[in-house]
Each structure stands twice: as C-alpha cells, then as structure tokens.
Coordinates of C-alpha atoms and ligand atoms in Angstrom, one line a residue:
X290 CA 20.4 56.4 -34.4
X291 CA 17.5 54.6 -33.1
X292 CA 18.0 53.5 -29.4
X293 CA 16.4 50.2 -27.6
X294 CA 15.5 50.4 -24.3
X295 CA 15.2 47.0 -22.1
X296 CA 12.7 49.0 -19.8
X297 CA 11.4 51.9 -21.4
X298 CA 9.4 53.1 -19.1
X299 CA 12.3 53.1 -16.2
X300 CA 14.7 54.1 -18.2
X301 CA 13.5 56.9 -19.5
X302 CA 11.2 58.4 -16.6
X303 CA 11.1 61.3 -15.8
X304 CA 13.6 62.6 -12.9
X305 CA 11.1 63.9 -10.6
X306 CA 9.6 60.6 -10.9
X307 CA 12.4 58.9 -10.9
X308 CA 13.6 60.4 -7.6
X309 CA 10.4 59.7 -5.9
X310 CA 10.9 55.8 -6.7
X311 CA 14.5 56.6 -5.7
X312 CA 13.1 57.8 -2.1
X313 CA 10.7 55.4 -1.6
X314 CA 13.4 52.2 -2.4
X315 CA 16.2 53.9 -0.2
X316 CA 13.1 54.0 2.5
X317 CA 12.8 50.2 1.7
X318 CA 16.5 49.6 2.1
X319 CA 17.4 51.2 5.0
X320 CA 15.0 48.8 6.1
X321 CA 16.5 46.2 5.0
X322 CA 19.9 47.7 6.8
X323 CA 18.2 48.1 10.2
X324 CA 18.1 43.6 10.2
X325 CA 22.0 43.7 9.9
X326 CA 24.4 43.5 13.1
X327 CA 26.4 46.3 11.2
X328 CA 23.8 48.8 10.8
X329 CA 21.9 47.9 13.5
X330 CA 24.8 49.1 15.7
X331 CA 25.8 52.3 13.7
X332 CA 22.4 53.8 12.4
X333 CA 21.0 54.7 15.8
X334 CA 24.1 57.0 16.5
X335 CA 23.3 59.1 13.5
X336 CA 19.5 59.5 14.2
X337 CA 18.3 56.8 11.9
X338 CA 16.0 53.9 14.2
X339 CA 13.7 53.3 11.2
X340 CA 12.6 53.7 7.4
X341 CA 10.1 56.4 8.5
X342 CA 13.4 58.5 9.9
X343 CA 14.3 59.1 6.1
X344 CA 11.6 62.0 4.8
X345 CA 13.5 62.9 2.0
X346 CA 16.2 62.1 -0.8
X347 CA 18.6 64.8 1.1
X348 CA 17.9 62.6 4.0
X349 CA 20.6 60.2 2.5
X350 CA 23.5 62.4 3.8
X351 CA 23.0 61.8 7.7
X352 CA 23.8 57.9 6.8
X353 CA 27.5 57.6 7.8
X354 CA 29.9 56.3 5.2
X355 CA 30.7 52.4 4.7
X356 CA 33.5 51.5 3.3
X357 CA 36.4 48.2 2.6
X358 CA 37.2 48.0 6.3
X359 CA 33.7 47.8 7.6
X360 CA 32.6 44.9 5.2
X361 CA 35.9 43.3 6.4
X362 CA 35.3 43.9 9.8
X363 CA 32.0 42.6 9.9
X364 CA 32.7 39.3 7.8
X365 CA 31.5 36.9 7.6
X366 CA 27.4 37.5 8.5
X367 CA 27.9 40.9 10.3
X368 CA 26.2 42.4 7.2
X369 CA 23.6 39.7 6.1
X370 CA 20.4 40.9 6.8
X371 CA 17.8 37.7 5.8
X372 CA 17.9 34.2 7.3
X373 CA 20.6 32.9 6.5
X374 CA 18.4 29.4 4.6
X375 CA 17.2 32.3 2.2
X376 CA 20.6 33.3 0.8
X377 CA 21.0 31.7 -2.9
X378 CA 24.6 32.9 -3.6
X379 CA 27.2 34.9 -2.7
X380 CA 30.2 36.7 -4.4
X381 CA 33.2 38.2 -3.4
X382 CA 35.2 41.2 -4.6
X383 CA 38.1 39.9 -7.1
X384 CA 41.8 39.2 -5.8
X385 CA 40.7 38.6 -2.1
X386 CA 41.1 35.4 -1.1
X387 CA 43.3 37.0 2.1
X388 CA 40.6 39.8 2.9
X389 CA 37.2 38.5 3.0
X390 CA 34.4 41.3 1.6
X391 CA 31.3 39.0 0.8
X392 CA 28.3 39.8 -0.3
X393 CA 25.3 37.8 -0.1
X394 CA 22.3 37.5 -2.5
X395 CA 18.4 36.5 -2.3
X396 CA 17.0 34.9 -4.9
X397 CA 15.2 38.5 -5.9
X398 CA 18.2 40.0 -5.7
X399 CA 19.5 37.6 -8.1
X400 CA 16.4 38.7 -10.3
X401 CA 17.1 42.3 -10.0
X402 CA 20.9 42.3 -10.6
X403 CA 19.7 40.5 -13.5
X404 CA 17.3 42.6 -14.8
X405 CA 20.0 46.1 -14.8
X406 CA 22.8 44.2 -16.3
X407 CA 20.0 43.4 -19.0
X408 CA 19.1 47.0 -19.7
X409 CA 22.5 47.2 -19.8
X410 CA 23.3 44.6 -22.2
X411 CA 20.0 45.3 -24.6
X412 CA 20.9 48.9 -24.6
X413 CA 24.1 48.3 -26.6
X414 CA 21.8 47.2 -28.9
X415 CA 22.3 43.4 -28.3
X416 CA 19.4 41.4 -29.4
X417 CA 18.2 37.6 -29.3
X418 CA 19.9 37.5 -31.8
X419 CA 23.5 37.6 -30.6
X420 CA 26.0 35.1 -29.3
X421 CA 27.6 36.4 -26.7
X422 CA 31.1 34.9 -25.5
X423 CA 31.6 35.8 -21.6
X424 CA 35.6 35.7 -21.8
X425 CA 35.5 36.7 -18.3
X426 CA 36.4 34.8 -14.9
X427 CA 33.8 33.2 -13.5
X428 CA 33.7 32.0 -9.8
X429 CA 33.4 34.4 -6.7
X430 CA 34.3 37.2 -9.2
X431 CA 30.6 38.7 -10.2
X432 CA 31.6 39.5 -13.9
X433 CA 31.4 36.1 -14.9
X434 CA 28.1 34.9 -13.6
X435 CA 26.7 38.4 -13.7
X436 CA 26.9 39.3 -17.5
X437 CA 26.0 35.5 -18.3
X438 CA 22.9 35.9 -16.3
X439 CA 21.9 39.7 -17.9
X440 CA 22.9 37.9 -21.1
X441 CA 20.8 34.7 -20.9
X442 CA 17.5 37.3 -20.0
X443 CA 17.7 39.6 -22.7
X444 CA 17.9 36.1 -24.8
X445 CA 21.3 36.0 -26.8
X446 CA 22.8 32.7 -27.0
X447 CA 25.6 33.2 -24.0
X448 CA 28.8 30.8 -23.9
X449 CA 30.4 30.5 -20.7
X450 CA 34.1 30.1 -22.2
X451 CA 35.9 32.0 -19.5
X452 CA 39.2 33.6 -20.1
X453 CA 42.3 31.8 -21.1
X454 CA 42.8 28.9 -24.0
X455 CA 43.0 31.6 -26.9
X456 CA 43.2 29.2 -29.6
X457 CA 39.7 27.7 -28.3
X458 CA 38.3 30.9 -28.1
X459 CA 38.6 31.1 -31.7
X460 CA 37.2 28.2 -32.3
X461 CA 34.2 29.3 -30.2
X462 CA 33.6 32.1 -32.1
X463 CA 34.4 30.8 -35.3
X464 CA 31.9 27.8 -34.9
X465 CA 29.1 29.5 -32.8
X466 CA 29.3 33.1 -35.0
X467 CA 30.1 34.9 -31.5
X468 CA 28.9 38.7 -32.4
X469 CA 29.7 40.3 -28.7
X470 CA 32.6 39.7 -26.2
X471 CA 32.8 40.3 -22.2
X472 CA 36.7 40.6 -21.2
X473 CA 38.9 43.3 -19.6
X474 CA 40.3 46.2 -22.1
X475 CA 44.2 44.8 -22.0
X476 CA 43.2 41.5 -23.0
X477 CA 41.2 43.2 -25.9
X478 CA 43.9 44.9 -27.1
X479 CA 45.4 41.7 -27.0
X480 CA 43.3 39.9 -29.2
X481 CA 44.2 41.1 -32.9
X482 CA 47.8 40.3 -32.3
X483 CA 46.7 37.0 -31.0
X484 CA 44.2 36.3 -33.8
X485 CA 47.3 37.1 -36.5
X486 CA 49.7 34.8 -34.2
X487 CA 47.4 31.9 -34.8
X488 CA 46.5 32.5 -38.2
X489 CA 42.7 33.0 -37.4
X490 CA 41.3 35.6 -40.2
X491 CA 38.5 38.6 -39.3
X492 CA 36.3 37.5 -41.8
X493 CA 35.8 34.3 -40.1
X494 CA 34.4 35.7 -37.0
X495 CA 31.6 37.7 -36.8
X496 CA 32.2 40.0 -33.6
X497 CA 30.3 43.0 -33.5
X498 CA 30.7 44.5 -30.3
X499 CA 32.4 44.0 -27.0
X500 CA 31.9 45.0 -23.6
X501 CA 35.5 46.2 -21.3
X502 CA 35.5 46.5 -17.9
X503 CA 37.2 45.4 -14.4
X504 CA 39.4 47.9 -14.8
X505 CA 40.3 51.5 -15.6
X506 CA 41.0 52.6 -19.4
X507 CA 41.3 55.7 -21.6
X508 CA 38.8 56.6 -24.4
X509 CA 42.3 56.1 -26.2
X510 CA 42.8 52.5 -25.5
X511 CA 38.7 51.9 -26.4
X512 CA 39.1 53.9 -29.8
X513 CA 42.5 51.5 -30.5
X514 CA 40.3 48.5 -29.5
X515 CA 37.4 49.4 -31.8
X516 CA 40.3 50.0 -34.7
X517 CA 42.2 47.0 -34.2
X518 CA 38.9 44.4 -34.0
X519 CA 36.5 46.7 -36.4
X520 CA 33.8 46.9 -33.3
X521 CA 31.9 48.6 -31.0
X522 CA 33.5 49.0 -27.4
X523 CA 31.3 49.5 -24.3
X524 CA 32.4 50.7 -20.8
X525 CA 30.9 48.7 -18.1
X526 CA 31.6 49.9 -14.4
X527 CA 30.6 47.7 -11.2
X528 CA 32.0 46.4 -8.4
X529 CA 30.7 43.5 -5.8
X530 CA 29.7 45.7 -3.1
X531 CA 26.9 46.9 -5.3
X532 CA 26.4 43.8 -7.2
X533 CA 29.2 43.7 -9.5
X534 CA 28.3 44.5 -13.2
X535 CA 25.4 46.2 -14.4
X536 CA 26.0 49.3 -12.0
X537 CA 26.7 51.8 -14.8
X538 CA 27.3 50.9 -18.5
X539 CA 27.3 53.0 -21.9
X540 CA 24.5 53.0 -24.2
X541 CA 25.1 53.1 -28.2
X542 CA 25.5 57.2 -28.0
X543 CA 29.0 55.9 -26.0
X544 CA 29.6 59.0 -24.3
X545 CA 29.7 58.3 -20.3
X546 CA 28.1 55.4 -18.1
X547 CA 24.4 55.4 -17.1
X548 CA 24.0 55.1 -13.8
X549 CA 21.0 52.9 -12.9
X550 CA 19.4 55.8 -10.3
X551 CA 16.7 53.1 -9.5
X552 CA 18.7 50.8 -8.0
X553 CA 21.4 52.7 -6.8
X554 CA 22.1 56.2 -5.6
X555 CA 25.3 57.8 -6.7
X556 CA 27.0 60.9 -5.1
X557 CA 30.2 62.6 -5.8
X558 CA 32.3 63.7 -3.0
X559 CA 35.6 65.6 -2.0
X560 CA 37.7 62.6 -0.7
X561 CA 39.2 65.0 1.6
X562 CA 36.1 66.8 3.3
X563 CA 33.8 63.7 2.2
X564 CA 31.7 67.0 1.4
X565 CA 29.3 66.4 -1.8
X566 CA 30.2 68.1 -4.9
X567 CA 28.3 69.1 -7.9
X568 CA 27.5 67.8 -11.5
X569 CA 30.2 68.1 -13.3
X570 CA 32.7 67.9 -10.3
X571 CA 35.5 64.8 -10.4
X572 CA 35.2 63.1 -7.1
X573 CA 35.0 60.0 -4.8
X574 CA 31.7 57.7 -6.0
X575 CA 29.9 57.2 -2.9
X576 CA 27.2 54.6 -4.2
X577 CA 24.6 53.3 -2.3
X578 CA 22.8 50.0 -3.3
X579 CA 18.9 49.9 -3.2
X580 CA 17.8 46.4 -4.9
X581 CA 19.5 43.9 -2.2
X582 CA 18.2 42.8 0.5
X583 CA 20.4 40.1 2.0
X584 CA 23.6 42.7 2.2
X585 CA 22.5 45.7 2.0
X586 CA 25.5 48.4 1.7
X587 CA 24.4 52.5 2.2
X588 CA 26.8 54.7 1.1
X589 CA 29.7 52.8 0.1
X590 CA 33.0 55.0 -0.6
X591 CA 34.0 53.5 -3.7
X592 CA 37.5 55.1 -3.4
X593 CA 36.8 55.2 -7.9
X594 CA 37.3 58.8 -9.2
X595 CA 34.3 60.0 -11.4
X596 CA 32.1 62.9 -12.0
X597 CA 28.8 63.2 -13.2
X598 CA 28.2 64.5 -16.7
X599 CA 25.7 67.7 -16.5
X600 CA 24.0 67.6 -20.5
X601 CA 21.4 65.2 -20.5
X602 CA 22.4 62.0 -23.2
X603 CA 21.4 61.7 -26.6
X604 CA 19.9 58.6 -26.2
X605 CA 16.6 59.7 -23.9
X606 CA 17.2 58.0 -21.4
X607 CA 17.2 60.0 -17.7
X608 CA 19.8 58.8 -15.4
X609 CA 22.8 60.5 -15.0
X610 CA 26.1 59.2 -16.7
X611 CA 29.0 59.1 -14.9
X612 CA 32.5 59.5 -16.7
X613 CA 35.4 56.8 -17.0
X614 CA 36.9 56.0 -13.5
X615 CA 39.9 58.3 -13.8
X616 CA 41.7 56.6 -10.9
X617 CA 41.7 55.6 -7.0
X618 CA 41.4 57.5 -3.8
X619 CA 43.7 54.5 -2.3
X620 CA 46.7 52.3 -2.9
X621 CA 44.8 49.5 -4.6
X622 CA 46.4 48.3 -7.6
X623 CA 44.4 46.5 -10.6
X624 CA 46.2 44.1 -12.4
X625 CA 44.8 42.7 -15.5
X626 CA 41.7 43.5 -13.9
X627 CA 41.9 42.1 -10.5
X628 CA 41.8 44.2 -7.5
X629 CA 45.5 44.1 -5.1
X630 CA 46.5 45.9 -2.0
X631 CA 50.2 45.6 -1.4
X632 CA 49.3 44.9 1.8
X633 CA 48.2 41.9 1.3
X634 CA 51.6 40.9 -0.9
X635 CA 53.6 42.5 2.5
X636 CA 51.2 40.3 5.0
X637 CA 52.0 37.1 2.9
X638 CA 55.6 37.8 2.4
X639 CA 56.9 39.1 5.6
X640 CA 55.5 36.0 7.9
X641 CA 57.8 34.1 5.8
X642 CA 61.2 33.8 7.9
X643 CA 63.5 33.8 5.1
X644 CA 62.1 36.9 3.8
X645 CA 64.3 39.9 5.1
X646 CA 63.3 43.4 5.4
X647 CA 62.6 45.6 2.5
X648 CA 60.8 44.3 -0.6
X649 CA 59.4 45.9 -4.1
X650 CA 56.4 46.0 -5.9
X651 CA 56.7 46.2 -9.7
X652 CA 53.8 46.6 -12.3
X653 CA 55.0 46.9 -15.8
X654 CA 53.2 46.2 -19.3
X655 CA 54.3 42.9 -21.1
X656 CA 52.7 43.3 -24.6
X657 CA 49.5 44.7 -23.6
X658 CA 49.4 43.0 -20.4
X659 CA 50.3 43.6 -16.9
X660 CA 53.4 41.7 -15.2
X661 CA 53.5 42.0 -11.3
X662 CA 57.0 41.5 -9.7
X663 CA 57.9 41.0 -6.5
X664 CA 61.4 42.0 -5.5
X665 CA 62.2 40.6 -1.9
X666 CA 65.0 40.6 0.1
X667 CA 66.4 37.6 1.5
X668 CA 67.1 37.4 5.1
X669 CA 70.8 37.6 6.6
X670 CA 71.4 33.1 7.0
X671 CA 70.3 32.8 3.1
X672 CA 73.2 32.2 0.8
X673 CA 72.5 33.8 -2.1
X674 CA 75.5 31.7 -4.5
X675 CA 73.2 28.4 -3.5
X676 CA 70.9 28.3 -6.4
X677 CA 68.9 24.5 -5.3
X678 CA 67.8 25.9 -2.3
X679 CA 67.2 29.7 -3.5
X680 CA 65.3 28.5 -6.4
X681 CA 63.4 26.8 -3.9
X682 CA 62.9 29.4 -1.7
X683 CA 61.6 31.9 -4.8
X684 CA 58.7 29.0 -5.9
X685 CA 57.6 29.2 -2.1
X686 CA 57.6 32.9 -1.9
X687 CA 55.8 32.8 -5.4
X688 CA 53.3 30.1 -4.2
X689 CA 52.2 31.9 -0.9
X690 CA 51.7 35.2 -3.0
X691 CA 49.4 33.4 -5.6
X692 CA 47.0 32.0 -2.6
X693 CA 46.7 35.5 -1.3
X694 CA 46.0 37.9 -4.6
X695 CA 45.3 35.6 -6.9
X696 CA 47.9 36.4 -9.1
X697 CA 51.0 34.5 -10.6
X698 CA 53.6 37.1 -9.7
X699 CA 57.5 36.7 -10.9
X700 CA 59.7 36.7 -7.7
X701 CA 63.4 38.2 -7.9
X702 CA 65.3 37.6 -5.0
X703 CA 68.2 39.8 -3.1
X704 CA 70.6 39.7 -1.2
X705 CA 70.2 42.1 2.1
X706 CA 70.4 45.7 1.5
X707 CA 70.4 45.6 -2.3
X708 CA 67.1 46.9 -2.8
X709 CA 66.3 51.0 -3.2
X710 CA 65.4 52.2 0.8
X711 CA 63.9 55.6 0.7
X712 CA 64.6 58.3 3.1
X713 CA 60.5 59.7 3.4
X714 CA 57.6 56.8 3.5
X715 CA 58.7 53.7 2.1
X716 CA 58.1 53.4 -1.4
X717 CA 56.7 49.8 -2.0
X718 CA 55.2 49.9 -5.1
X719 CA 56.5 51.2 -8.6
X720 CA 54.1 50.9 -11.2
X721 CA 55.7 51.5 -14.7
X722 CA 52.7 51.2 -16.9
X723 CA 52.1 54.3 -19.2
X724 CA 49.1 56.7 -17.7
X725 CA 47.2 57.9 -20.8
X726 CA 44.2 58.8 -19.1
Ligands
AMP898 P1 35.4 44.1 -7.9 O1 34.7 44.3 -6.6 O2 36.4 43.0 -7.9 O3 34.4 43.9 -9.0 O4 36.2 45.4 -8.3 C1 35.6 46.6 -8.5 C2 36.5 47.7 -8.8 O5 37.1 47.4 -10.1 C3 35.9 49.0 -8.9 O6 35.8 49.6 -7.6 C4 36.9 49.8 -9.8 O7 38.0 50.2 -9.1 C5 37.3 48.7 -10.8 N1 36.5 48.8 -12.0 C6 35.4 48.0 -12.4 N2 35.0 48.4 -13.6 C7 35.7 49.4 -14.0 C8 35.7 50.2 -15.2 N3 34.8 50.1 -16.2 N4 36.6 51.2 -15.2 C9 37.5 51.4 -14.2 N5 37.5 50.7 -13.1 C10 36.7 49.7 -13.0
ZN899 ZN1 22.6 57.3 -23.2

C-alpha cells in the first residue's frame, strides 16, 4: 500500500529529532502555563519558576498531574493564559452543561488544531477529492467544528449536516456523492438497518470510508461496521482538554492510533502509583498538550485506558500508536458518545423535593443504541395511584435531567423503598450493555 502523508517531513521524522522538537515545544508551553492563575500557583511548589527549569524531556515528570477537578475548579479564566480580547473560540467537553471544563483557543491554536486533524484526515487517504459528511454534533462539542475545519484544509468538499434527520442524510449523500462519514461507532452500526428501513440502496451512495470516535469500541464492532456499509473504518481518539479530535487517529495500515508526539506528549501510567509504565504496558493516558497557548493543560490524567504499541507501524510514519481506549479509570459513563457522571444525574435529581431517597441508573442497548433510565424514588407525600400529577412530576424530573447531561433520559418512577438498596457502597449505576472489548 502506498501511504500519504499530510506533512511528511513531521510525520515521519526521525525520533531523536522528533523528541528534540518535542523538548523545545514543552519548553514553550510551560511558558505559556506560567501566564495562568492555575499554574502560576502550583508550578513554583514543584521547582518549576520558568521554561529554562525544564532541561530535558524526563524533566516532564516533576510537573504535577492536572486533572477534571482542577479545570473545574479554576473555571471560568483560572486557566486562560492570553488576554482575554485574543481568544477566538472556546469549547467545552461534551455532556457538561452542569460542570463547566472550558477550554479556550487563539486564533493559532485554531490553525494548529487544524493542521493535526488534517494529517489526520489525509492520512486515511482522503483527498480533495472527497465529500465528507460531518454527521457529528456541532456546538461546544469539538468533534463537529474540529473535523469540519481539518476537513475543509486538506480540501474535501465538507457538509456540515450534523447528526439526526436520517432520511436527509441520505439525501445528502445521495445528491452530493458523500465518500467519507464522521459519527460515533453505535450510530454506524445503525446505519445499514436504517438505509434498508427507508428503502435507500448502497449503490446509490458512494461512501468509502468513515471515521468513529467519541466513544469506546472493539475492533469487533469496526470489522461489523466495515461489513455492514462495505468501507473503511478509522479510529479517532481526542478529547477537549487537548483539543478535541485530531489527538490520535489511525492511518490506512489501521492497526493502533498515532499519536501526534509534536503537539502532544503521551505517557502511560499505573492509575494506582501514577508511576510511568513501559511500551507495551496498558495504563492511564496522561497527555500533555503542546500547541495551545490560551489554555494550556500539562499533564492531563485522561482517566482513558491505553498502552503504547512497541513495533514501529507499517506505514513510516514515527510516532507512537496508542491502542483502542479499553476503558475508564473513573465512573464516567459515555452514552451514545457523550460523556456523563452520575453525579451530575444525583445533583439534579436529589434538589428536587419530590424525589425521595434512593434512585438507579440504567444503561442498556436499544437496537444499536444506548437508552439511559433513570429510576427514582418518589418521596413519602407522593401518591403514586394519581397518574395527572405523577405524570407530571416524571416530565419535570426528565426535563431537569436533560438541562444537566444533555441527554433525553426515560424516567420510571417508585414508590418509597421499591428500589434494590445494597448492603456495601451504593450501587447507582447498572450498565447492561454487552462488553466485547
Ligand atoms: P470530550 O471531552 O467530550 O471530547 O470527551 C473525551 C472522552 O471521550 C475521552 O476522554 C474518551 O473517554 C472518549 N473518547 C473519545 N474518542 C474515543 C475513542 N476513539 N475511543 C474511546 N473513547 C473515546
Ligand atoms: Zn501508521
């Protein structure tokens, strides 16, 4: 196979090269860390007043962790580090309206988020020539603006239809010749069944290739994906703290995610010990973010499971590849791709004063969907045989959960004491979908 690179040169330098850029950027950016309130305040402690205080890449490991609660903590500017009149954008991480984690951009850091989701992009082998079909959220979420934007610069045609409104998205494809999709892998595996449903034949669409992200999936589910549709599936793994997309992706050899080790320094470690861990090892991601200046994050805990392959990749190119995201180091749930805590369901549930005291979580799979329930027990004064006023009370319960996660959950009411208590640690969440990773 021939393989394309966006940025030949970068992609395919040479490591000790490649870790001398990586030293000198990480230089720049804890730089760019020492104008934040945050960093400004922790830094010192561990022995780091200034660039010049980082001599070499090993240097990286005196920088104390970041992680969730910090960003929250220091929202909403406690991590900008430019004027605040330079800022062009900012994003947020999906399915947190209730827990503010934003991240702010420059307009360079625009430009070089854009330019690694285009290697990314181009190194699927997407030319000009493609029409690409961003079937993904747009909005605070980065995936939407931040593939169309790695799209637009490698040149394909890009059509912002956003998720939803299947039978348009046919038509889209259908009338444009879409030849690569953006959306999560359940709504993928979605879309053959779908296609049949509304009578909308393969041969009238021209998709070659997709790319599936958001949210975990096995190599399984992408080889059923690629079966169903007749394409090419690509993993893409980001996440807003570091940008969003265009963090690690697969090239066309499809065997692990490229890490782009110019913009962002990855490191495996024990989630116990926080100790580093080899190549090879499965691990906590701890990434650190080199190419923003307005928020710059250093080693983030990612809480994402991963390793680091060890066998350099078929394709040439020199930074590392990290495996699928085997799971979470925490209790957040991802539900058709967008990230939940159940404690923000609890914190939006609980202040209401009907709600009584023990509630349940449940994820199942719906077709090839996820369906989040919320079981909740109704306080002592709530008849439960008066349906007006229950009915009621289950659309505000619903309602109150939606502003907070994002998410249209189904809400089951109960009478006090019908729902499971256990004797250890509550049990809040049960999440019934099949693990085949
Ligand atoms: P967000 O900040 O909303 O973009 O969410 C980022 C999180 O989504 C990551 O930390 C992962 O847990 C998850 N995620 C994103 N892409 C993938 C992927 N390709 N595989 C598994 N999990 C993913
Ligand atoms: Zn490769």
């Amino acid at each position: 196979m021939k393989y394309q690179y966006w940025n030949p040169e970068l992609e395919t330098m040479p490591r000790p090269e490649l870790e001398a850029l990586q030293l000198e950027r990480l230089r720049t950016a804890v730089g760019w860390a020492l104008r934040t309130p945050f960093y400004r305040e922790r830094l010192p402690g561990a022995g780091i007043k200034s660039a010049d205080d980082i001599k070499t890449l090993d240097d990286i490991k005196r920088i104390p962790f970041t992680t969730k609660n910090d960003l929250r903590d220091a929202f909403p500017y406690g991590l900008l580090g430019i004027p605040k009149e330079e800022v062009v954008r900012l994003h947020a991480s999906s399915g947190t309206t209730g827990i503010p984690t934003t991240i702010y951009f420059s307009r360079e850091d625009i430009k070089r988020w854009t330019g690694y989701v285009a290697r990314c992009v181009y190194g699927t082998g997407c030319t000009r020539d493609d029409v690409f079909q961003n079937m993904i959220t747009y909005g605070l979420f980065t995936g939407g603006l931040g593939l169309h934007a790695g799209g637009e610069e490698v040149g394909m045609l890009v059509i912002p239809s956003g998720p939803g409104n299947t039978a348009r998205q046919f038509r889209l494809m259908q009338d444009f010749g879409t030849t690569v999709v953006h959306a999560t892998p359940s709504f993928l595996l979605h879309v053959e069944s779908i296609m049949r449903a509304e009578g909308v034949s393969r041969d009238s669409i021209r998709l070659k290739r997709a790319f599936a992200g958001a949210e975990p999936y096995s190599e399984d589910t992408r080889r059923r994906i690629e079966k169903l549709l007749g394409i090419d599936v690509y993993n893409s793994y980001g996440l807003s703290e570091m940008n969003g997309p265009g963090v690690a992706f697969e090239c066309q050899a499809k065997d692990g995610m490229h890490l782009w080790e110019d913009g962002y320094i990855g490191e495996i470690v024990d989630p116990q010990t926080l100790e580093p861990l080899p190549d090879g090892e499965t691990g906590e991601l701890v990434l650190s973010c080199l190419c923003r200046e307005a928020t710059p994050i250093l080693r983030y805990r990612t809480r994402d499971l991963s390793a680091f392959y060890t066998e350099p990749c078929a394709c040439g190119r020199t930074h590392r590849r990290l495996r699928r995201i085997t799971g979470r180091t925490d209790d957040m749930l991802i539900v058709n791709g967008v990230n939940v805590f159940p404690s923000q369901i609890e914190e939006a549930i609980m202040a209401m004063r009907e709600v009584g005291n023990n509630y349940l979580i449940v994820i199942e799979k719906e077709g090839v969907l996820d369906r989040l329930t919320v079981k909740v027990e109704v306080g002592p004064d709530i008849f439960m045989d008066d349906a007006r006023p229950l009915n009621a009370l289950r659309e505000r319960i619903r309602k109150t959960i939606q502003a907070s996660i994002t998410i249209n959950p189904r809400v089951e009411l109960h009478e006090p004491g019908a729902l499971p208590v256990s004797e250890g640690k509550a049990q809040r969440v049960r999440d019934g979908r099949p693990k085949d990773i």
